[in-house]
Amino acid sequence: MLHWDTNQQTEMMMGALLSKKQIANANIRNVAKKSIWDFFKIDIERRTRKREVVEARYMYYEICRMRRMSLNEIGQSVGKDHATVLHGTKRFKILCEVDVNFKENFESLKTIVDFRSSRKVSPSMSGKSLSHQLADALNLIKKLENEIDDLRMQMLKMQIQ
């Protein structure tokens, strides 16, 4: 009887651990999908072959693979099979090597997902989301760079005269 109880307890503990892992994976998948939507305004579950959607899916696949999720689990979350996810992870690596913008966008997205998945969000938090704050900061940087260029042009004109 004691042996049966020990086995039963072990099975219950294993089931609890498995469900915790499944819950954590589901949370990461949800955070990644939401972050992609906020950052790119793209629904990766949409059935299309448009380049921007496919590349966003590749980023999603890589974020999930970094969290040790199975190909099948990742594929099921976006209506694809494991072979499609495997192909996407291979294409992701190639795109990172040849497309600087793709790699920079992925790094930004990964930072957002890491931040969102590591913090506890309280209901009292208000204001803009992190992706909106990031977009505002990037817009401000571009505006300031344009102002600097304008000032440089004015200085050059003054030196010429």
mmCIF file of C-alpha atoms in Angstrom:
data_model
loop_
_atom_site.group_PDB
_atom_site.id
_atom_site.type_symbol
_atom_site.label_atom_id
_atom_site.label_comp_id
_atom_site.label_asym_id
_atom_site.label_seq_id
_atom_site.Cartn_x
_atom_site.Cartn_y
_atom_site.Cartn_z
ATOM 1 C CA MET A 1 0.000 0.000 0.000
ATOM 2 C CA LEU A 2 2.826 2.410 0.839
ATOM 3 C CA HIS A 3 4.487 1.668 -2.494
ATOM 4 C CA TRP A 4 1.267 2.503 -4.377
ATOM 5 C CA ASP A 5 0.859 5.781 -2.509
ATOM 6 C CA THR A 6 4.445 6.805 -3.296
ATOM 7 C CA ASN A 7 3.922 6.067 -6.995
ATOM 8 C CA GLN A 8 0.658 7.959 -6.952
ATOM 9 C CA GLN A 9 2.316 10.968 -5.322
ATOM 10 C CA THR A 10 5.158 10.868 -7.851
ATOM 11 C CA GLU A 11 2.686 10.770 -10.742
ATOM 12 C CA MET A 12 0.749 13.682 -9.264
ATOM 13 C CA MET A 13 3.947 15.714 -8.857
ATOM 14 C CA MET A 14 5.009 14.907 -12.438
ATOM 15 C CA GLY A 15 1.576 15.948 -13.678
ATOM 16 C CA ALA A 16 1.805 19.216 -11.751
ATOM 17 C CA LEU A 17 5.244 19.934 -13.196
ATOM 18 C CA LEU A 18 4.065 19.140 -16.687
ATOM 19 C CA SER A 19 1.086 21.398 -16.372
ATOM 20 C CA LYS A 20 3.293 24.211 -15.003
ATOM 21 C CA LYS A 21 5.531 23.851 -18.052
ATOM 22 C CA GLN A 22 2.526 23.817 -20.359
ATOM 23 C CA ILE A 23 1.142 26.914 -18.666
ATOM 24 C CA ALA A 24 4.505 28.684 -18.931
ATOM 25 C CA ASN A 25 4.751 27.774 -22.632
ATOM 26 C CA ALA A 26 1.212 28.998 -23.275
ATOM 27 C CA ASN A 27 2.043 32.273 -21.526
ATOM 28 C CA ILE A 28 5.188 32.762 -23.632
ATOM 29 C CA ARG A 29 3.275 31.980 -26.825
ATOM 30 C CA ASN A 30 0.589 34.512 -25.892
ATOM 31 C CA VAL A 31 3.152 37.154 -24.954
ATOM 32 C CA ALA A 32 5.052 36.570 -28.204
ATOM 33 C CA LYS A 33 1.898 36.802 -30.333
ATOM 34 C CA LYS A 34 0.778 39.968 -28.554
ATOM 35 C CA SER A 35 4.239 41.515 -28.868
ATOM 36 C CA ILE A 36 4.355 40.748 -32.591
ATOM 37 C CA TRP A 37 0.943 42.340 -32.988
ATOM 38 C CA ASP A 38 1.985 45.436 -31.013
ATOM 39 C CA PHE A 39 5.355 45.772 -32.772
ATOM 40 C CA PHE A 40 4.451 44.911 -36.386
ATOM 41 C CA LYS A 41 0.603 45.029 -36.392
ATOM 42 C CA ILE A 42 0.656 41.529 -37.906
ATOM 43 C CA ASP A 43 -1.531 38.551 -37.010
ATOM 44 C CA ILE A 44 0.762 35.534 -37.421
ATOM 45 C CA GLU A 45 -2.157 33.116 -37.310
ATOM 46 C CA ARG A 46 -3.548 34.580 -40.524
ATOM 47 C CA ARG A 47 -3.466 32.149 -43.458
ATOM 48 C CA THR A 48 -1.344 34.073 -45.949
ATOM 49 C CA ARG A 49 2.025 33.882 -47.642
ATOM 50 C CA LYS A 50 2.710 37.603 -47.491
ATOM 51 C CA ARG A 51 6.367 38.174 -46.765
ATOM 52 C CA GLU A 52 5.874 40.347 -43.680
ATOM 53 C CA VAL A 53 3.533 37.790 -42.088
ATOM 54 C CA VAL A 54 5.811 34.856 -42.903
ATOM 55 C CA GLU A 55 8.874 36.646 -41.507
ATOM 56 C CA ALA A 56 6.977 37.577 -38.332
ATOM 57 C CA ARG A 57 6.074 33.882 -37.984
ATOM 58 C CA TYR A 58 9.750 32.984 -38.330
ATOM 59 C CA MET A 59 10.520 35.338 -35.436
ATOM 60 C CA TYR A 60 7.748 33.739 -33.391
ATOM 61 C CA TYR A 61 9.137 30.268 -34.110
ATOM 62 C CA GLU A 62 12.606 31.334 -32.969
ATOM 63 C CA ILE A 63 11.335 32.943 -29.760
ATOM 64 C CA CYS A 64 9.474 29.739 -28.898
ATOM 65 C CA ARG A 65 12.456 27.525 -29.810
ATOM 66 C CA MET A 66 14.651 29.624 -27.515
ATOM 67 C CA ARG A 67 12.253 28.582 -24.730
ATOM 68 C CA ARG A 68 12.769 24.880 -25.615
ATOM 69 C CA MET A 69 9.289 24.328 -27.013
ATOM 70 C CA SER A 70 8.757 21.429 -29.387
ATOM 71 C CA LEU A 71 8.270 22.021 -33.101
ATOM 72 C CA ASN A 72 4.860 20.374 -32.919
ATOM 73 C CA GLU A 73 3.742 22.537 -29.986
ATOM 74 C CA ILE A 74 4.844 25.723 -31.765
ATOM 75 C CA GLY A 75 3.180 24.701 -35.006
ATOM 76 C CA GLN A 76 -0.119 23.853 -33.362
ATOM 77 C CA SER A 77 -0.243 27.289 -31.769
ATOM 78 C CA VAL A 78 -0.343 28.965 -35.204
ATOM 79 C CA GLY A 79 -2.079 26.280 -37.256
ATOM 80 C CA LYS A 80 1.062 24.861 -38.887
ATOM 81 C CA ASP A 81 2.809 21.491 -38.710
ATOM 82 C CA HIS A 82 6.235 20.700 -37.262
ATOM 83 C CA ALA A 83 7.882 20.607 -40.715
ATOM 84 C CA THR A 84 6.763 24.167 -41.436
ATOM 85 C CA VAL A 85 8.217 25.318 -38.124
ATOM 86 C CA LEU A 86 11.505 23.513 -38.841
ATOM 87 C CA HIS A 87 11.688 25.168 -42.271
ATOM 88 C CA GLY A 88 10.911 28.528 -40.664
ATOM 89 C CA THR A 89 13.708 28.204 -38.094
ATOM 90 C CA LYS A 90 16.181 27.430 -40.886
ATOM 91 C CA ARG A 91 14.979 30.404 -42.936
ATOM 92 C CA PHE A 92 15.176 32.574 -39.804
ATOM 93 C CA LYS A 93 18.906 31.866 -39.461
ATOM 94 C CA ILE A 94 19.518 32.686 -43.113
ATOM 95 C CA LEU A 95 17.534 35.936 -42.897
ATOM 96 C CA CYS A 96 19.490 37.018 -39.818
ATOM 97 C CA GLU A 97 22.730 36.577 -41.755
ATOM 98 C CA VAL A 98 21.672 38.536 -44.843
ATOM 99 C CA ASP A 99 19.075 41.082 -43.649
ATOM 100 C CA VAL A 100 20.254 43.572 -41.040
ATOM 101 C CA ASN A 101 16.777 45.097 -40.583
ATOM 102 C CA PHE A 102 15.249 41.680 -39.996
ATOM 103 C CA LYS A 103 17.863 40.905 -37.340
ATOM 104 C CA GLU A 104 17.432 44.299 -35.642
ATOM 105 C CA ASN A 105 13.646 43.906 -35.602
ATOM 106 C CA PHE A 106 14.022 40.454 -34.081
ATOM 107 C CA GLU A 107 16.363 41.727 -31.373
ATOM 108 C CA SER A 108 13.880 44.481 -30.496
ATOM 109 C CA LEU A 109 11.000 42.014 -30.470
ATOM 110 C CA LYS A 110 12.970 39.561 -28.324
ATOM 111 C CA THR A 111 13.714 42.320 -25.812
ATOM 112 C CA ILE A 112 10.027 43.180 -25.587
ATOM 113 C CA VAL A 113 9.007 39.533 -25.150
ATOM 114 C CA ASP A 114 11.705 38.960 -22.516
ATOM 115 C CA PHE A 115 10.582 42.049 -20.619
ATOM 116 C CA ARG A 116 6.893 41.208 -20.794
ATOM 117 C CA SER A 117 7.374 37.579 -19.825
ATOM 118 C CA SER A 118 9.604 38.386 -16.850
ATOM 119 C CA ARG A 119 7.445 40.999 -15.141
ATOM 120 C CA LYS A 120 4.267 40.758 -13.163
ATOM 121 C CA VAL A 121 1.673 43.058 -14.625
ATOM 122 C CA SER A 122 -0.631 44.609 -12.084
ATOM 123 C CA PRO A 123 -4.106 45.825 -13.008
ATOM 124 C CA SER A 124 -3.215 49.281 -11.759
ATOM 125 C CA MET A 125 -0.554 49.772 -14.457
ATOM 126 C CA SER A 126 -1.672 52.441 -16.847
ATOM 127 C CA GLY A 127 -0.240 54.398 -19.729
ATOM 128 C CA LYS A 128 1.252 53.238 -22.959
ATOM 129 C CA SER A 129 2.455 49.725 -23.589
ATOM 130 C CA LEU A 130 6.177 49.066 -23.845
ATOM 131 C CA SER A 131 5.996 48.701 -27.627
ATOM 132 C CA HIS A 132 4.266 52.085 -27.930
ATOM 133 C CA GLN A 133 6.883 53.662 -25.666
ATOM 134 C CA LEU A 134 9.608 52.088 -27.821
ATOM 135 C CA ALA A 135 7.965 53.353 -31.023
ATOM 136 C CA ASP A 136 7.673 56.853 -29.533
ATOM 137 C CA ALA A 137 11.342 56.782 -28.514
ATOM 138 C CA LEU A 138 12.418 55.657 -31.999
ATOM 139 C CA ASN A 139 10.342 58.420 -33.585
ATOM 140 C CA LEU A 140 11.913 60.974 -31.254
ATOM 141 C CA ILE A 141 15.407 59.721 -32.146
ATOM 142 C CA LYS A 142 14.657 60.088 -35.872
ATOM 143 C CA LYS A 143 13.287 63.592 -35.312
ATOM 144 C CA LEU A 144 16.397 64.614 -33.348
ATOM 145 C CA GLU A 145 18.690 63.120 -36.000
ATOM 146 C CA ASN A 146 16.885 65.191 -38.657
ATOM 147 C CA GLU A 147 17.302 68.322 -36.539
ATOM 148 C CA ILE A 148 21.021 67.610 -36.145
ATOM 149 C CA ASP A 149 21.346 67.205 -39.914
ATOM 150 C CA ASP A 150 19.552 70.509 -40.460
ATOM 151 C CA LEU A 151 21.856 72.276 -37.995
ATOM 152 C CA ARG A 152 24.915 70.800 -39.714
ATOM 153 C CA MET A 153 23.664 72.086 -43.056
ATOM 154 C CA GLN A 154 23.137 75.550 -41.582
ATOM 155 C CA MET A 155 26.669 75.527 -40.130
ATOM 156 C CA LEU A 156 28.119 74.524 -43.490
ATOM 157 C CA LYS A 157 26.235 77.340 -45.211
ATOM 158 C CA MET A 158 27.564 79.817 -42.648
ATOM 159 C CA GLN A 159 31.137 78.624 -43.182
ATOM 160 C CA ILE A 160 30.803 78.944 -46.967
ATOM 161 C CA GLN A 161 29.578 82.536 -46.756
#
